[in-house]
Amino acid sequence: MLENVKPEDVLFIDIETVPAVSSFTLLEPELQSLWDRKSGHFRPDGQSAEDVYEKAGIYAEFGKIICISAGLIKDRNPFSFRIKSFYGDDEKSLLSEFSSMLSKFSRGKDVLLCAHNGKEFDYPYIARRLIINKLKIPEILDNAGKKPWEIKLLDTMDLWKFGDYKSYTSLDLLTSVLGISTPKDDIDGSMVAGIYWNDHDIKRIVRYCEKDVLAVARVLLRFMNLPRIESDRVESVTTL
């Protein structure tokens, strides 16, 4: 499959999510009850729904997106990479801006999206939050009724599985074994909610998200046995 992929026709993305509100007590009573039921499937004995509320951000029904970073390979020989992030407290606004960019990128071209664990997390999370925010889902993310070969979504974790459905390989583990610089040199995903709600440092989260996007691009190029993107060939056009 990858032999037919042109790296410059791939948009690499990553998202950062947090619980929709800063604490369990701020949820509407109905959502408190629903989170209690949802979290009951995984929380340890003796812990309450409030105790595990920090995990709510991984569920689109209880979380929200605070950053989507997107990267594109611009040149070959050597490769260069440009990243732009859509971020902020207003989820509907950032989703609208991202969707507009995505529609323009994919219009009239045979393009692909690529994310790590994108099929299980990023792609459905974005689509669900678009619906919740009463926004249209871009065609490239709308898989309803499509045949498998019509779906334009790549997933570096799925590619690494080679059909092994038992395996989960994190991005930092994959970059480590492939000799690629880790994107987790400052923070990791488990810290994002605290940095957002407690430290109010969304710029730090954006920088982390952009590192993940670059790492995903480097992993895909490694799968394709192509040269890596050097750090001096990476440009962020995000205004921070």
Short mmCIF file of C-alpha atoms in Angstrom, two decimals:
data_model
loop_
_atom_site.label_atom_id
_atom_site.label_comp_id
_atom_site.label_asym_id
_atom_site.label_seq_id
_atom_site.Cartn_x
_atom_site.Cartn_y
_atom_site.Cartn_z
CA MET A 1 0.00 0.00 0.00
CA LEU A 2 2.64 2.53 0.97
CA GLU A 3 4.49 2.21 -2.32
CA ASN A 4 1.63 4.17 -3.89
CA VAL A 5 1.66 6.92 -1.26
CA LYS A 6 3.19 10.28 -2.10
CA PRO A 7 4.47 11.83 1.18
CA GLU A 8 3.54 15.33 0.01
CA ASP A 9 -0.11 14.22 -0.36
CA VAL A 10 -0.36 13.23 3.32
CA LEU A 11 -1.60 15.55 6.05
CA PHE A 12 -0.23 14.45 9.42
CA ILE A 13 -2.37 15.31 12.43
CA ASP A 14 -2.53 14.96 16.20
CA ILE A 15 -5.05 16.19 18.74
CA GLU A 16 -4.93 17.06 22.42
CA THR A 17 -8.05 16.62 24.53
CA VAL A 18 -9.10 17.43 28.08
CA PRO A 19 -12.20 16.90 30.25
CA ALA A 20 -14.94 19.31 29.15
CA VAL A 21 -14.93 21.09 32.52
CA SER A 22 -12.23 21.42 35.14
CA SER A 23 -13.79 19.17 37.78
CA PHE A 24 -16.45 16.52 38.21
CA THR A 25 -18.50 18.80 40.46
CA LEU A 26 -18.97 21.27 37.58
CA LEU A 27 -20.70 18.69 35.40
CA GLU A 28 -24.44 18.86 35.01
CA PRO A 29 -26.13 16.31 37.32
CA GLU A 30 -27.20 14.14 34.39
CA LEU A 31 -23.64 14.02 33.05
CA GLN A 32 -22.31 13.21 36.52
CA SER A 33 -24.60 10.20 36.59
CA LEU A 34 -23.61 9.18 33.06
CA TRP A 35 -19.88 9.54 33.86
CA ASP A 36 -20.40 7.43 36.99
CA ARG A 37 -21.90 4.73 34.79
CA LYS A 38 -19.24 5.06 32.08
CA SER A 39 -16.26 5.08 34.44
CA GLY A 40 -17.67 2.14 36.37
CA HIS A 41 -16.43 -0.11 33.57
CA PHE A 42 -12.77 0.69 34.24
CA ARG A 43 -12.24 2.43 37.57
CA PRO A 44 -10.60 0.42 40.38
CA ASP A 45 -12.65 -0.80 43.31
CA GLY A 46 -12.93 1.85 45.98
CA GLN A 47 -12.59 4.80 43.61
CA SER A 48 -15.44 7.11 42.76
CA ALA A 49 -16.44 8.68 39.46
CA GLU A 50 -14.92 11.92 40.72
CA ASP A 51 -11.61 10.20 41.49
CA VAL A 52 -11.14 9.17 37.85
CA TYR A 53 -12.64 12.27 36.21
CA GLU A 54 -9.19 13.26 34.91
CA LYS A 55 -9.61 10.44 32.37
CA ALA A 56 -12.79 11.97 30.94
CA GLY A 57 -10.85 13.77 28.22
CA ILE A 58 -10.27 10.59 26.25
CA TYR A 59 -14.01 10.22 25.64
CA ALA A 60 -15.59 12.55 23.09
CA GLU A 61 -18.85 12.62 25.04
CA PHE A 62 -17.15 13.97 28.18
CA GLY A 63 -14.14 15.82 26.77
CA LYS A 64 -13.21 18.50 24.30
CA ILE A 65 -10.41 19.22 21.83
CA ILE A 66 -8.08 22.07 22.76
CA CYS A 67 -5.50 21.62 19.99
CA ILE A 68 -5.26 20.07 16.54
CA SER A 69 -1.84 20.22 14.92
CA ALA A 70 -1.42 19.48 11.23
CA GLY A 71 1.81 19.01 9.31
CA LEU A 72 2.65 18.77 5.64
CA ILE A 73 5.77 17.79 3.73
CA LYS A 74 6.56 20.71 1.42
CA ASP A 75 9.74 19.78 -0.44
CA ARG A 76 11.91 16.80 -1.27
CA ASN A 77 15.69 16.48 -1.52
CA PRO A 78 15.77 17.15 1.37
CA PHE A 79 12.33 16.91 2.90
CA SER A 80 10.96 19.99 4.65
CA PHE A 81 7.98 20.08 6.96
CA ARG A 82 5.47 22.80 7.84
CA ILE A 83 3.17 22.64 10.88
CA LYS A 84 0.14 24.71 11.84
CA SER A 85 -1.92 24.31 15.00
CA PHE A 86 -5.53 25.21 15.69
CA TYR A 87 -5.94 25.71 19.40
CA GLY A 88 -7.79 27.56 22.14
CA ASP A 89 -10.60 27.38 24.67
CA ASP A 90 -13.29 27.78 21.98
CA GLU A 91 -13.55 24.26 20.58
CA LYS A 92 -16.16 25.12 17.97
CA SER A 93 -13.96 27.85 16.53
CA LEU A 94 -10.83 25.70 16.27
CA LEU A 95 -12.80 22.83 14.78
CA SER A 96 -14.33 25.16 12.20
CA GLU A 97 -10.90 26.51 11.23
CA PHE A 98 -9.41 23.02 11.01
CA SER A 99 -12.32 21.72 8.94
CA SER A 100 -12.00 24.62 6.52
CA MET A 101 -8.28 23.93 6.07
CA LEU A 102 -8.91 20.20 5.67
CA SER A 103 -11.56 20.71 3.02
CA LYS A 104 -9.27 23.01 1.05
CA PHE A 105 -6.35 20.58 1.35
CA SER A 106 -8.38 17.63 0.09
CA ARG A 107 -10.39 19.41 -2.62
CA GLY A 108 -9.71 17.94 -6.06
CA LYS A 109 -6.78 15.84 -4.85
CA ASP A 110 -6.31 12.22 -3.81
CA VAL A 111 -4.93 12.91 -0.34
CA LEU A 112 -4.56 11.02 2.93
CA LEU A 113 -4.65 11.80 6.62
CA CYS A 114 -2.14 10.15 8.95
CA ALA A 115 -2.12 9.93 12.75
CA HIS A 116 -0.80 7.51 15.34
CA ASN A 117 -3.73 5.48 16.71
CA GLY A 118 -5.84 7.75 14.53
CA LYS A 119 -8.43 5.12 13.66
CA GLU A 120 -9.19 4.43 17.31
CA PHE A 121 -8.83 7.96 18.65
CA ASP A 122 -8.09 11.09 16.59
CA TYR A 123 -10.38 10.55 13.59
CA PRO A 124 -13.54 9.44 15.44
CA TYR A 125 -12.96 11.96 18.23
CA ILE A 126 -12.80 14.86 15.75
CA ALA A 127 -15.88 13.61 13.90
CA ARG A 128 -17.90 13.21 17.11
CA ARG A 129 -16.93 16.65 18.41
CA LEU A 130 -17.89 18.17 15.03
CA ILE A 131 -21.36 16.66 15.37
CA ILE A 132 -21.69 17.81 18.98
CA ASN A 133 -20.70 21.34 17.90
CA LYS A 134 -23.21 21.22 14.99
CA LEU A 135 -20.49 21.42 12.35
CA LYS A 136 -20.25 19.52 9.08
CA ILE A 137 -17.84 16.60 8.91
CA PRO A 138 -15.30 17.04 6.06
CA GLU A 139 -15.70 14.40 3.39
CA ILE A 140 -12.30 12.83 4.07
CA LEU A 141 -13.35 12.07 7.67
CA ASP A 142 -16.85 10.85 6.81
CA ASN A 143 -16.58 7.09 6.26
CA ALA A 144 -20.31 6.32 6.18
CA GLY A 145 -21.07 4.01 3.29
CA LYS A 146 -17.51 3.99 1.96
CA LYS A 147 -15.76 0.86 0.76
CA PRO A 148 -12.48 0.03 2.50
CA TRP A 149 -10.35 1.19 -0.43
CA GLU A 150 -12.19 4.51 -0.49
CA ILE A 151 -11.15 5.41 3.07
CA LYS A 152 -8.20 7.83 3.07
CA LEU A 153 -7.06 7.47 6.67
CA LEU A 154 -3.61 6.16 7.54
CA ASP A 155 -2.64 5.08 11.04
CA THR A 156 1.02 4.46 11.92
CA MET A 157 0.07 2.26 14.86
CA ASP A 158 -2.23 0.19 12.66
CA LEU A 159 0.51 -0.15 10.04
CA TRP A 160 2.96 -1.30 12.72
CA LYS A 161 0.56 -4.04 13.87
CA PHE A 162 0.84 -5.96 10.57
CA GLY A 163 -2.51 -7.58 11.36
CA ASP A 164 -1.78 -8.22 15.05
CA TYR A 165 -4.94 -7.03 16.81
CA LYS A 166 -3.57 -7.71 20.30
CA SER A 167 -0.85 -5.10 20.15
CA TYR A 168 -0.78 -1.47 21.28
CA THR A 169 2.43 0.41 20.58
CA SER A 170 2.72 3.97 21.86
CA LEU A 171 4.26 6.65 19.69
CA ASP A 172 7.18 7.17 22.07
CA LEU A 173 7.97 3.44 22.09
CA LEU A 174 7.80 3.28 18.30
CA THR A 175 10.05 6.31 17.83
CA SER A 176 12.52 4.82 20.31
CA VAL A 177 12.87 1.47 18.53
CA LEU A 178 13.11 3.22 15.15
CA GLY A 179 15.83 5.63 16.31
CA ILE A 180 13.61 8.72 16.00
CA SER A 181 13.74 11.58 18.50
CA THR A 182 11.03 11.20 21.11
CA PRO A 183 8.21 13.77 21.13
CA LYS A 184 7.78 13.20 24.88
CA ASP A 185 10.85 15.14 26.01
CA ASP A 186 8.80 17.69 27.96
CA ILE A 187 5.35 16.34 28.75
CA ASP A 188 3.18 13.37 27.83
CA GLY A 189 -0.52 12.92 27.24
CA SER A 190 -1.33 12.14 30.87
CA MET A 191 -0.18 15.65 31.87
CA VAL A 192 -2.20 17.65 29.35
CA ALA A 193 -5.39 18.08 31.39
CA GLY A 194 -3.48 19.36 34.43
CA ILE A 195 -1.40 21.77 32.35
CA TYR A 196 -4.56 23.10 30.72
CA TRP A 197 -6.92 23.38 33.68
CA ASN A 198 -4.41 24.06 36.48
CA ASP A 199 -1.48 25.84 34.81
CA HIS A 200 -3.47 27.43 31.95
CA ASP A 201 -0.42 26.90 29.71
CA ILE A 202 -1.98 25.96 26.39
CA LYS A 203 1.09 27.12 24.47
CA ARG A 204 3.12 24.36 26.10
CA ILE A 205 0.47 21.86 25.00
CA VAL A 206 0.57 23.19 21.42
CA ARG A 207 4.35 22.73 21.26
CA TYR A 208 3.94 19.17 22.53
CA CYS A 209 1.22 18.42 19.97
CA GLU A 210 3.40 19.73 17.14
CA LYS A 211 6.25 17.44 18.25
CA ASP A 212 3.87 14.50 18.00
CA VAL A 213 2.89 15.46 14.46
CA LEU A 214 6.52 15.65 13.39
CA ALA A 215 7.20 12.27 15.01
CA VAL A 216 4.30 10.68 13.11
CA ALA A 217 5.64 12.05 9.83
CA ARG A 218 9.10 10.72 10.59
CA VAL A 219 7.68 7.30 11.45
CA LEU A 220 5.75 7.06 8.19
CA LEU A 221 8.82 8.05 6.17
CA ARG A 222 10.79 5.39 8.06
CA PHE A 223 8.15 2.81 7.09
CA MET A 224 8.60 3.91 3.48
CA ASN A 225 12.41 3.72 3.76
CA LEU A 226 12.72 7.38 2.87
CA PRO A 227 15.10 9.99 4.33
CA ARG A 228 14.10 11.60 7.62
CA ILE A 229 13.00 15.18 8.10
CA GLU A 230 15.88 17.06 9.70
CA SER A 231 15.11 19.48 12.52
CA ASP A 232 16.46 22.48 10.60
CA ARG A 233 13.90 21.75 7.87
CA VAL A 234 10.90 22.03 10.20
CA GLU A 235 8.84 25.22 10.31
CA SER A 236 5.88 26.01 12.56
CA VAL A 237 3.59 28.75 11.25
CA THR A 238 1.50 28.72 14.41
CA THR A 239 1.10 32.05 16.17
CA LEU A 240 1.76 31.51 19.87
#
